[in-house]
Amino acid sequence: MTSEESVERYHRQVLLPVIGTSGQQRLRRGRVCVLGVGALGTHVAMLLARAGVGFLRLVDRDVLEWTNLQRQVLYEEADVEAALPKAVAAARALERVNRDVSIESVVIDVDATSIVPLIADVDAVVDGSDNFELRYLLNDAALELNKPWIYGGAIGTLGTTLTVIPGETACLRCLFPEPPSAGSVPTCDTAGVLGPAAALVGALQASEAIKLLVGAWSACNRTLMTVDLWTLEIARITARRRPDCPACALGERRFLYERAPSRTVALCGRDAVQVVVHPRVAIDLARLAQQLAPLGEVHYNPYLIRFRVDGYELTVFSDGRAIVRGTTDPAVARALYARYIGM
Amino acid sequence: MRTIAEFLRARGVDPRLVAVEHNGEIVTRDEYEQRELRDGDTLEVVHFVGGG
């Protein structure tokens, strides 16, 4: 891109007194990790790519499904039909939006063993995840590495956000010391979500990231904020640091250091179980596809194999992770994994 | 006269999934049953939302 094109492209943004030429240069040098590119993450990534943020790392464990298209703005029908991982499809879409932006896609299930290198070399992390387990892990890791991060959530017609600047603002555990117990919270799969609720939260998260990147930290959101898009009620709580916060005051990093990373878990509301193997392995997908072909229906692309047998569907990634659909019983999932992939 | 816990129950809100500010002060969850509400008080209820 010529510098003239670049000047034109960002003209309306550079006009803003809060951005200006120096802010635009800071965005160009800025590096952001988006953890989860579902509804929130696709809005955030799109807005940041258009704004000219220099580097985006997009991380997501999931493969596209038809249910995603209602609100996850970077994806198209062909991406679902091709069974693309979200992180790959999002990167492809954004490369057509802005070639100035360097985009890295990472298709893994983020856990305590993998989160540190994903966020260590960025200026800010945006939470696009769909679960509290990852958010508490991110809160720990961000405090440990002194990285600002932006919580976002959307369910039903509600959206909530909080910006965490370690050492300066309240952290997630100042407000919610313990994560809600599994099964106690509605998810998008069980309760539904209004697309604009996610779009609003994504827009708030993107503008917070822009403020962080241009150095306007004092302008950042210092509240825990909920908006109900249906009733138009807005509630805001001043997010004060708790002097007895287990994480940011007392230094506990339980989610980062004390969780056993190896697990087989039922995926909430999805009639599916995720199987993770540790340490990670490198699976030769082409070879495995050949081995499985006589046993059932096999589709594969460079990122995954989809194998259907006996009413189950196994989606296997090259790092050994698998999603077993057709059961919510971890034992059944592990048995299928052992039989067809080997553990 | 009602407490914060009664207020949340009346609206079907799970107390584990909200943060509550009463007259500008954050109220911890173990105070919900005791803390009484009076006419003219300000209450902010923010939902801890999981989906993404």
PDB file of N, CA, C and O in Angstrom, chain A residues 168-233:
ATOM      1  N   GLU A 168      -3.671  -0.928  38.319  1.00  0.00           N
ATOM      2  CA  GLU A 168      -4.319   0.371  38.253  1.00  0.00           C
ATOM      3  C   GLU A 168      -5.820   0.288  38.507  1.00  0.00           C
ATOM      4  O   GLU A 168      -6.378   1.098  39.231  1.00  0.00           O
ATOM      5  N   THR A 169      -6.464  -0.709  37.894  1.00  0.00           N
ATOM      6  CA  THR A 169      -7.919  -0.820  38.036  1.00  0.00           C
ATOM      7  C   THR A 169      -8.262  -2.121  38.763  1.00  0.00           C
ATOM      8  O   THR A 169      -7.401  -2.966  38.988  1.00  0.00           O
ATOM      9  N   ALA A 170      -9.529  -2.263  39.076  1.00  0.00           N
ATOM     10  CA  ALA A 170     -10.009  -3.521  39.633  1.00  0.00           C
ATOM     11  C   ALA A 170      -9.778  -4.635  38.623  1.00  0.00           C
ATOM     12  O   ALA A 170      -9.814  -4.413  37.417  1.00  0.00           O
ATOM     13  N   CYS A 171      -9.529  -5.840  39.137  1.00  0.00           N
ATOM     14  CA  CYS A 171      -9.449  -6.997  38.242  1.00  0.00           C
ATOM     15  C   CYS A 171     -10.771  -7.771  38.337  1.00  0.00           C
ATOM     16  O   CYS A 171     -11.659  -7.419  39.121  1.00  0.00           O
ATOM     17  N   LEU A 172     -10.886  -8.812  37.540  1.00  0.00           N
ATOM     18  CA  LEU A 172     -12.138  -9.579  37.530  1.00  0.00           C
ATOM     19  C   LEU A 172     -12.484 -10.098  38.925  1.00  0.00           C
ATOM     20  O   LEU A 172     -13.641 -10.100  39.341  1.00  0.00           O
ATOM     21  N   ARG A 173     -11.475 -10.545  39.665  1.00  0.00           N
ATOM     22  CA  ARG A 173     -11.744 -11.155  40.975  1.00  0.00           C
ATOM     23  C   ARG A 173     -12.003 -10.122  42.069  1.00  0.00           C
ATOM     24  O   ARG A 173     -12.454 -10.478  43.150  1.00  0.00           O
ATOM     25  N   CYS A 174     -11.699  -8.829  41.823  1.00  0.00           N
ATOM     26  CA  CYS A 174     -12.130  -7.794  42.762  1.00  0.00           C
ATOM     27  C   CYS A 174     -13.661  -7.754  42.790  1.00  0.00           C
ATOM     28  O   CYS A 174     -14.270  -7.470  43.818  1.00  0.00           O
ATOM     29  N   LEU A 175     -14.270  -8.012  41.654  1.00  0.00           N
ATOM     30  CA  LEU A 175     -15.726  -7.921  41.529  1.00  0.00           C
ATOM     31  C   LEU A 175     -16.399  -9.260  41.737  1.00  0.00           C
ATOM     32  O   LEU A 175     -17.468  -9.348  42.342  1.00  0.00           O
ATOM     33  N   PHE A 176     -15.802 -10.306  41.174  1.00  0.00           N
ATOM     34  CA  PHE A 176     -16.360 -11.657  41.290  1.00  0.00           C
ATOM     35  C   PHE A 176     -15.226 -12.572  41.744  1.00  0.00           C
ATOM     36  O   PHE A 176     -14.533 -13.157  40.906  1.00  0.00           O
ATOM     37  N   PRO A 177     -15.030 -12.699  43.078  1.00  0.00           N
ATOM     38  CA  PRO A 177     -13.856 -13.430  43.580  1.00  0.00           C
ATOM     39  C   PRO A 177     -13.764 -14.870  43.087  1.00  0.00           C
ATOM     40  O   PRO A 177     -12.673 -15.381  42.869  1.00  0.00           O
ATOM     41  N   GLU A 178     -14.914 -15.517  42.888  1.00  0.00           N
ATOM     42  CA  GLU A 178     -14.897 -16.910  42.425  1.00  0.00           C
ATOM     43  C   GLU A 178     -15.742 -17.035  41.165  1.00  0.00           C
ATOM     44  O   GLU A 178     -16.773 -16.375  41.036  1.00  0.00           O
ATOM     45  N   PRO A 179     -15.335 -17.912  40.247  1.00  0.00           N
ATOM     46  CA  PRO A 179     -16.162 -18.111  39.052  1.00  0.00           C
ATOM     47  C   PRO A 179     -17.480 -18.791  39.425  1.00  0.00           C
ATOM     48  O   PRO A 179     -17.519 -19.542  40.393  1.00  0.00           O
ATOM     49  N   PRO A 180     -18.536 -18.516  38.680  1.00  0.00           N
ATOM     50  CA  PRO A 180     -19.798 -19.234  38.915  1.00  0.00           C
ATOM     51  C   PRO A 180     -19.556 -20.720  38.718  1.00  0.00           C
ATOM     52  O   PRO A 180     -18.740 -21.106  37.885  1.00  0.00           O
ATOM     53  N   SER A 181     -20.257 -21.543  39.498  1.00  0.00           N
ATOM     54  CA  SER A 181     -20.035 -22.975  39.356  1.00  0.00           C
ATOM     55  C   SER A 181     -20.546 -23.447  38.001  1.00  0.00           C
ATOM     56  O   SER A 181     -21.502 -22.895  37.451  1.00  0.00           O
ATOM     57  N   ALA A 182     -19.893 -24.484  37.477  1.00  0.00           N
ATOM     58  CA  ALA A 182     -20.254 -25.004  36.157  1.00  0.00           C
ATOM     59  C   ALA A 182     -21.726 -25.395  36.160  1.00  0.00           C
ATOM     60  O   ALA A 182     -22.223 -25.961  37.122  1.00  0.00           O
ATOM     61  N   GLY A 183     -22.410 -25.077  35.091  1.00  0.00           N
ATOM     62  CA  GLY A 183     -23.818 -25.446  34.989  1.00  0.00           C
ATOM     63  C   GLY A 183     -24.763 -24.423  35.593  1.00  0.00           C
ATOM     64  O   GLY A 183     -25.966 -24.495  35.374  1.00  0.00           O
ATOM     65  N   SER A 184     -24.231 -23.449  36.381  1.00  0.00           N
ATOM     66  CA  SER A 184     -25.121 -22.472  37.013  1.00  0.00           C
ATOM     67  C   SER A 184     -25.400 -21.291  36.087  1.00  0.00           C
ATOM     68  O   SER A 184     -26.273 -20.483  36.360  1.00  0.00           O
ATOM     69  N   VAL A 185     -24.638 -21.183  35.015  1.00  0.00           N
ATOM     70  CA  VAL A 185     -24.776 -20.008  34.162  1.00  0.00           C
ATOM     71  C   VAL A 185     -25.421 -20.353  32.828  1.00  0.00           C
ATOM     72  O   VAL A 185     -25.124 -21.391  32.241  1.00  0.00           O
ATOM     73  N   PRO A 186     -26.293 -19.486  32.362  1.00  0.00           N
ATOM     74  CA  PRO A 186     -26.816 -19.698  31.008  1.00  0.00           C
ATOM     75  C   PRO A 186     -25.713 -19.468  29.987  1.00  0.00           C
ATOM     76  O   PRO A 186     -24.814 -18.663  30.210  1.00  0.00           O
ATOM     77  N   THR A 187     -25.728 -20.197  28.892  1.00  0.00           N
ATOM     78  CA  THR A 187     -24.777 -19.972  27.810  1.00  0.00           C
ATOM     79  C   THR A 187     -25.562 -19.580  26.556  1.00  0.00           C
ATOM     80  O   THR A 187     -26.785 -19.717  26.514  1.00  0.00           O
ATOM     81  N   CYS A 188     -24.841 -19.133  25.543  1.00  0.00           N
ATOM     82  CA  CYS A 188     -25.512 -18.762  24.291  1.00  0.00           C
ATOM     83  C   CYS A 188     -26.233 -19.969  23.692  1.00  0.00           C
ATOM     84  O   CYS A 188     -27.233 -19.824  23.005  1.00  0.00           O
ATOM     85  N   ASP A 189     -25.682 -21.171  23.968  1.00  0.00           N
ATOM     86  CA  ASP A 189     -26.291 -22.379  23.409  1.00  0.00           C
ATOM     87  C   ASP A 189     -27.609 -22.706  24.082  1.00  0.00           C
ATOM     88  O   ASP A 189     -28.478 -23.330  23.494  1.00  0.00           O
ATOM     89  N   THR A 190     -27.740 -22.312  25.364  1.00  0.00           N
ATOM     90  CA  THR A 190     -28.956 -22.665  26.089  1.00  0.00           C
ATOM     91  C   THR A 190     -29.938 -21.504  26.192  1.00  0.00           C
ATOM     92  O   THR A 190     -31.140 -21.715  26.237  1.00  0.00           O
ATOM     93  N   ALA A 191     -29.443 -20.273  26.248  1.00  0.00           N
ATOM     94  CA  ALA A 191     -30.314 -19.125  26.486  1.00  0.00           C
ATOM     95  C   ALA A 191     -30.504 -18.248  25.255  1.00  0.00           C
ATOM     96  O   ALA A 191     -31.372 -17.383  25.236  1.00  0.00           O
ATOM     97  N   GLY A 192     -29.671 -18.433  24.241  1.00  0.00           N
ATOM     98  CA  GLY A 192     -29.766 -17.593  23.057  1.00  0.00           C
ATOM     99  C   GLY A 192     -29.069 -16.258  23.251  1.00  0.00           C
ATOM    100  O   GLY A 192     -28.678 -15.897  24.371  1.00  0.00           O
ATOM    101  N   VAL A 193     -28.877 -15.540  22.161  1.00  0.00           N
ATOM    102  CA  VAL A 193     -28.235 -14.224  22.253  1.00  0.00           C
ATOM    103  C   VAL A 193     -28.679 -13.373  21.071  1.00  0.00           C
ATOM    104  O   VAL A 193     -28.795 -13.849  19.939  1.00  0.00           O
ATOM    105  N   LEU A 194     -28.968 -12.121  21.380  1.00  0.00           N
ATOM    106  CA  LEU A 194     -29.349 -11.153  20.352  1.00  0.00           C
ATOM    107  C   LEU A 194     -28.065 -10.632  19.691  1.00  0.00           C
ATOM    108  O   LEU A 194     -27.183 -10.125  20.394  1.00  0.00           O
ATOM    109  N   GLY A 195     -27.973 -10.772  18.367  1.00  0.00           N
ATOM    110  CA  GLY A 195     -26.758 -10.342  17.671  1.00  0.00           C
ATOM    111  C   GLY A 195     -26.286  -8.945  18.056  1.00  0.00           C
ATOM    112  O   GLY A 195     -25.110  -8.741  18.345  1.00  0.00           O
ATOM    113  N   PRO A 196     -27.201  -7.952  18.081  1.00  0.00           N
ATOM    114  CA  PRO A 196     -26.750  -6.596  18.435  1.00  0.00           C
ATOM    115  C   PRO A 196     -26.182  -6.489  19.850  1.00  0.00           C
ATOM    116  O   PRO A 196     -25.373  -5.592  20.108  1.00  0.00           O
ATOM    117  N   ALA A 197     -26.574  -7.361  20.780  1.00  0.00           N
ATOM    118  CA  ALA A 197     -25.988  -7.304  22.130  1.00  0.00           C
ATOM    119  C   ALA A 197     -24.498  -7.618  22.045  1.00  0.00           C
ATOM    120  O   ALA A 197     -23.670  -6.943  22.668  1.00  0.00           O
ATOM    121  N   ALA A 198     -24.172  -8.640  21.254  1.00  0.00           N
ATOM    122  CA  ALA A 198     -22.758  -8.976  21.080  1.00  0.00           C
ATOM    123  C   ALA A 198     -22.031  -7.883  20.299  1.00  0.00           C
ATOM    124  O   ALA A 198     -20.882  -7.553  20.598  1.00  0.00           O
ATOM    125  N   ALA A 199     -22.722  -7.312  19.305  1.00  0.00           N
ATOM    126  CA  ALA A 199     -22.093  -6.253  18.505  1.00  0.00           C
ATOM    127  C   ALA A 199     -21.763  -5.045  19.374  1.00  0.00           C
ATOM    128  O   ALA A 199     -20.700  -4.437  19.248  1.00  0.00           O
ATOM    129  N   LEU A 200     -22.689  -4.702  20.276  1.00  0.00           N
ATOM    130  CA  LEU A 200     -22.456  -3.550  21.153  1.00  0.00           C
ATOM    131  C   LEU A 200     -21.255  -3.802  22.057  1.00  0.00           C
ATOM    132  O   LEU A 200     -20.372  -2.948  22.184  1.00  0.00           O
ATOM    133  N   VAL A 201     -21.211  -4.968  22.670  1.00  0.00           N
ATOM    134  CA  VAL A 201     -20.094  -5.260  23.576  1.00  0.00           C
ATOM    135  C   VAL A 201     -18.781  -5.313  22.786  1.00  0.00           C
ATOM    136  O   VAL A 201     -17.754  -4.790  23.229  1.00  0.00           O
ATOM    137  N   GLY A 202     -18.821  -5.924  21.598  1.00  0.00           N
ATOM    138  CA  GLY A 202     -17.622  -5.971  20.765  1.00  0.00           C
ATOM    139  C   GLY A 202     -17.128  -4.572  20.416  1.00  0.00           C
ATOM    140  O   GLY A 202     -15.931  -4.295  20.441  1.00  0.00           O
ATOM    141  N   ALA A 203     -18.055  -3.672  20.132  1.00  0.00           N
ATOM    142  CA  ALA A 203     -17.678  -2.292  19.801  1.00  0.00           C
ATOM    143  C   ALA A 203     -17.061  -1.602  21.018  1.00  0.00           C
ATOM    144  O   ALA A 203     -16.067  -0.869  20.904  1.00  0.00           O
ATOM    145  N   LEU A 204     -17.639  -1.836  22.193  1.00  0.00           N
ATOM    146  CA  LEU A 204     -17.073  -1.253  23.417  1.00  0.00           C
ATOM    147  C   LEU A 204     -15.670  -1.810  23.667  1.00  0.00           C
ATOM    148  O   LEU A 204     -14.747  -1.073  24.008  1.00  0.00           O
ATOM    149  N   GLN A 205     -15.513  -3.109  23.481  1.00  0.00           N
ATOM    150  CA  GLN A 205     -14.189  -3.708  23.710  1.00  0.00           C
ATOM    151  C   GLN A 205     -13.163  -3.165  22.712  1.00  0.00           C
ATOM    152  O   GLN A 205     -12.025  -2.888  23.075  1.00  0.00           O
ATOM    153  N   ALA A 206     -13.573  -3.008  21.449  1.00  0.00           N
ATOM    154  CA  ALA A 206     -12.647  -2.499  20.433  1.00  0.00           C
ATOM    155  C   ALA A 206     -12.243  -1.064  20.753  1.00  0.00           C
ATOM    156  O   ALA A 206     -11.075  -0.692  20.620  1.00  0.00           O
ATOM    157  N   SER A 207     -13.194  -0.249  21.201  1.00  0.00           N
ATOM    158  CA  SER A 207     -12.814   1.141  21.494  1.00  0.00           C
ATOM    159  C   SER A 207     -11.917   1.195  22.729  1.00  0.00           C
ATOM    160  O   SER A 207     -11.000   2.018  22.799  1.00  0.00           O
ATOM    161  N   GLU A 208     -12.124   0.310  23.693  1.00  0.00           N
ATOM    162  CA  GLU A 208     -11.218   0.249  24.841  1.00  0.00           C
ATOM    163  C   GLU A 208      -9.812  -0.154  24.388  1.00  0.00           C
ATOM    164  O   GLU A 208      -8.815   0.386  24.869  1.00  0.00           O
ATOM    165  N   ALA A 209      -9.734  -1.120  23.474  1.00  0.00           N
ATOM    166  CA  ALA A 209      -8.422  -1.546  22.971  1.00  0.00           C
ATOM    167  C   ALA A 209      -7.724  -0.394  22.250  1.00  0.00           C
ATOM    168  O   ALA A 209      -6.518  -0.183  22.414  1.00  0.00           O
ATOM    169  N   ILE A 210      -8.493   0.364  21.466  1.00  0.00           N
ATOM    170  CA  ILE A 210      -7.906   1.507  20.759  1.00  0.00           C
ATOM    171  C   ILE A 210      -7.364   2.527  21.766  1.00  0.00           C
ATOM    172  O   ILE A 210      -6.256   3.043  21.629  1.00  0.00           O
ATOM    173  N   LYS A 211      -8.133   2.796  22.822  1.00  0.00           N
ATOM    174  CA  LYS A 211      -7.649   3.731  23.855  1.00  0.00           C
ATOM    175  C   LYS A 211      -6.346   3.232  24.474  1.00  0.00           C
ATOM    176  O   LYS A 211      -5.408   3.999  24.687  1.00  0.00           O
ATOM    177  N   LEU A 212      -6.306   1.944  24.783  1.00  0.00           N
ATOM    178  CA  LEU A 212      -5.087   1.387  25.377  1.00  0.00           C
ATOM    179  C   LEU A 212      -3.904   1.549  24.423  1.00  0.00           C
ATOM    180  O   LEU A 212      -2.813   1.931  24.828  1.00  0.00           O
ATOM    181  N   LEU A 213      -4.136   1.272  23.125  1.00  0.00           N
ATOM    182  CA  LEU A 213      -3.032   1.304  22.163  1.00  0.00           C
ATOM    183  C   LEU A 213      -2.517   2.724  21.935  1.00  0.00           C
ATOM    184  O   LEU A 213      -1.323   2.928  21.744  1.00  0.00           O
ATOM    185  N   VAL A 214      -3.412   3.709  21.934  1.00  0.00           N
ATOM    186  CA  VAL A 214      -2.938   5.083  21.692  1.00  0.00           C
ATOM    187  C   VAL A 214      -2.471   5.746  22.988  1.00  0.00           C
ATOM    188  O   VAL A 214      -2.068   6.909  22.979  1.00  0.00           O
ATOM    189  N   GLY A 215      -2.525   5.018  24.097  1.00  0.00           N
ATOM    190  CA  GLY A 215      -2.016   5.556  25.358  1.00  0.00           C
ATOM    191  C   GLY A 215      -3.011   6.391  26.134  1.00  0.00           C
ATOM    192  O   GLY A 215      -2.641   7.079  27.077  1.00  0.00           O
ATOM    193  N   ALA A 216      -4.284   6.333  25.743  1.00  0.00           N
ATOM    194  CA  ALA A 216      -5.311   7.117  26.443  1.00  0.00           C
ATOM    195  C   ALA A 216      -5.914   6.292  27.576  1.00  0.00           C
ATOM    196  O   ALA A 216      -7.127   6.126  27.665  1.00  0.00           O
ATOM    197  N   TRP A 217      -5.049   5.794  28.458  1.00  0.00           N
ATOM    198  CA  TRP A 217      -5.513   4.885  29.505  1.00  0.00           C
ATOM    199  C   TRP A 217      -6.504   5.554  30.449  1.00  0.00           C
ATOM    200  O   TRP A 217      -7.399   4.907  30.981  1.00  0.00           O
ATOM    201  N   SER A 218      -6.321   6.873  30.650  1.00  0.00           N
ATOM    202  CA  SER A 218      -7.217   7.559  31.594  1.00  0.00           C
ATOM    203  C   SER A 218      -8.645   7.624  31.055  1.00  0.00           C
ATOM    204  O   SER A 218      -9.582   7.834  31.813  1.00  0.00           O
ATOM    205  N   ALA A 219      -8.803   7.437  29.737  1.00  0.00           N
ATOM    206  CA  ALA A 219     -10.148   7.469  29.154  1.00  0.00           C
ATOM    207  C   ALA A 219     -10.836   6.105  29.223  1.00  0.00           C
ATOM    208  O   ALA A 219     -12.003   5.976  28.858  1.00  0.00           O
ATOM    209  N   CYS A 220     -10.117   5.085  29.689  1.00  0.00           N
ATOM    210  CA  CYS A 220     -10.692   3.735  29.681  1.00  0.00           C
ATOM    211  C   CYS A 220     -11.846   3.593  30.667  1.00  0.00           C
ATOM    212  O   CYS A 220     -11.931   4.309  31.659  1.00  0.00           O
ATOM    213  N   ASN A 221     -12.689   2.646  30.372  1.00  0.00           N
ATOM    214  CA  ASN A 221     -13.839   2.320  31.207  1.00  0.00           C
ATOM    215  C   ASN A 221     -13.386   1.836  32.586  1.00  0.00           C
ATOM    216  O   ASN A 221     -12.690   0.826  32.688  1.00  0.00           O
ATOM    217  N   ARG A 222     -13.783   2.541  33.617  1.00  0.00           N
ATOM    218  CA  ARG A 222     -13.417   2.127  34.991  1.00  0.00           C
ATOM    219  C   ARG A 222     -14.621   1.567  35.723  1.00  0.00           C
ATOM    220  O   ARG A 222     -14.698   1.632  36.939  1.00  0.00           O
ATOM    221  N   THR A 223     -15.576   1.082  34.971  1.00  0.00           N
ATOM    222  CA  THR A 223     -16.772   0.530  35.597  1.00  0.00           C
ATOM    223  C   THR A 223     -17.040  -0.879  35.066  1.00  0.00           C
ATOM    224  O   THR A 223     -16.551  -1.249  34.006  1.00  0.00           O
ATOM    225  N   LEU A 224     -17.815  -1.601  35.834  1.00  0.00           N
ATOM    226  CA  LEU A 224     -18.418  -2.829  35.324  1.00  0.00           C
ATOM    227  C   LEU A 224     -19.783  -2.394  34.793  1.00  0.00           C
ATOM    228  O   LEU A 224     -20.579  -1.814  35.534  1.00  0.00           O
ATOM    229  N   MET A 225     -20.005  -2.631  33.535  1.00  0.00           N
ATOM    230  CA  MET A 225     -21.174  -2.041  32.874  1.00  0.00           C
ATOM    231  C   MET A 225     -22.023  -3.114  32.205  1.00  0.00           C
ATOM    232  O   MET A 225     -21.500  -3.978  31.503  1.00  0.00           O
ATOM    233  N   THR A 226     -23.333  -3.055  32.426  1.00  0.00           N
ATOM    234  CA  THR A 226     -24.268  -3.947  31.728  1.00  0.00           C
ATOM    235  C   THR A 226     -25.279  -3.119  30.960  1.00  0.00           C
ATOM    236  O   THR A 226     -25.813  -2.146  31.489  1.00  0.00           O
ATOM    237  N   VAL A 227     -25.528  -3.497  29.736  1.00  0.00           N
ATOM    238  CA  VAL A 227     -26.588  -2.870  28.953  1.00  0.00           C
ATOM    239  C   VAL A 227     -27.582  -3.951  28.566  1.00  0.00           C
ATOM    240  O   VAL A 227     -27.185  -5.032  28.122  1.00  0.00           O
ATOM    241  N   ASP A 228     -28.878  -3.677  28.757  1.00  0.00           N
ATOM    242  CA  ASP A 228     -29.910  -4.554  28.233  1.00  0.00           C
ATOM    243  C   ASP A 228     -30.466  -3.880  26.986  1.00  0.00           C
ATOM    244  O   ASP A 228     -31.109  -2.833  27.070  1.00  0.00           O
ATOM    245  N   LEU A 229     -30.210  -4.480  25.832  1.00  0.00           N
ATOM    246  CA  LEU A 229     -30.598  -3.813  24.589  1.00  0.00           C
ATOM    247  C   LEU A 229     -32.097  -3.808  24.369  1.00  0.00           C
ATOM    248  O   LEU A 229     -32.603  -3.051  23.551  1.00  0.00           O
ATOM    249  N   TRP A 230     -32.808  -4.669  25.111  1.00  0.00           N
ATOM    250  CA  TRP A 230     -34.254  -4.728  24.912  1.00  0.00           C
ATOM    251  C   TRP A 230     -34.959  -3.660  25.746  1.00  0.00           C
ATOM    252  O   TRP A 230     -35.821  -2.937  25.251  1.00  0.00           O
ATOM    253  N   THR A 231     -34.581  -3.568  27.023  1.00  0.00           N
ATOM    254  CA  THR A 231     -35.221  -2.579  27.903  1.00  0.00           C
ATOM    255  C   THR A 231     -34.488  -1.241  27.873  1.00  0.00           C
ATOM    256  O   THR A 231     -34.973  -0.263  28.431  1.00  0.00           O
ATOM    257  N   LEU A 232     -33.293  -1.240  27.270  1.00  0.00           N
ATOM    258  CA  LEU A 232     -32.425  -0.059  27.215  1.00  0.00           C
ATOM    259  C   LEU A 232     -31.989   0.411  28.601  1.00  0.00           C
ATOM    260  O   LEU A 232     -31.675   1.577  28.797  1.00  0.00           O
ATOM    261  N   GLU A 233     -31.981  -0.507  29.560  1.00  0.00           N
ATOM    262  CA  GLU A 233     -31.437  -0.181  30.875  1.00  0.00           C
ATOM    263  C   GLU A 233     -29.917  -0.327  30.845  1.00  0.00           C
ATOM    264  O   GLU A 233     -29.391  -1.292  30.282  1.00  0.00           O
TER     265      GLU A 233
END
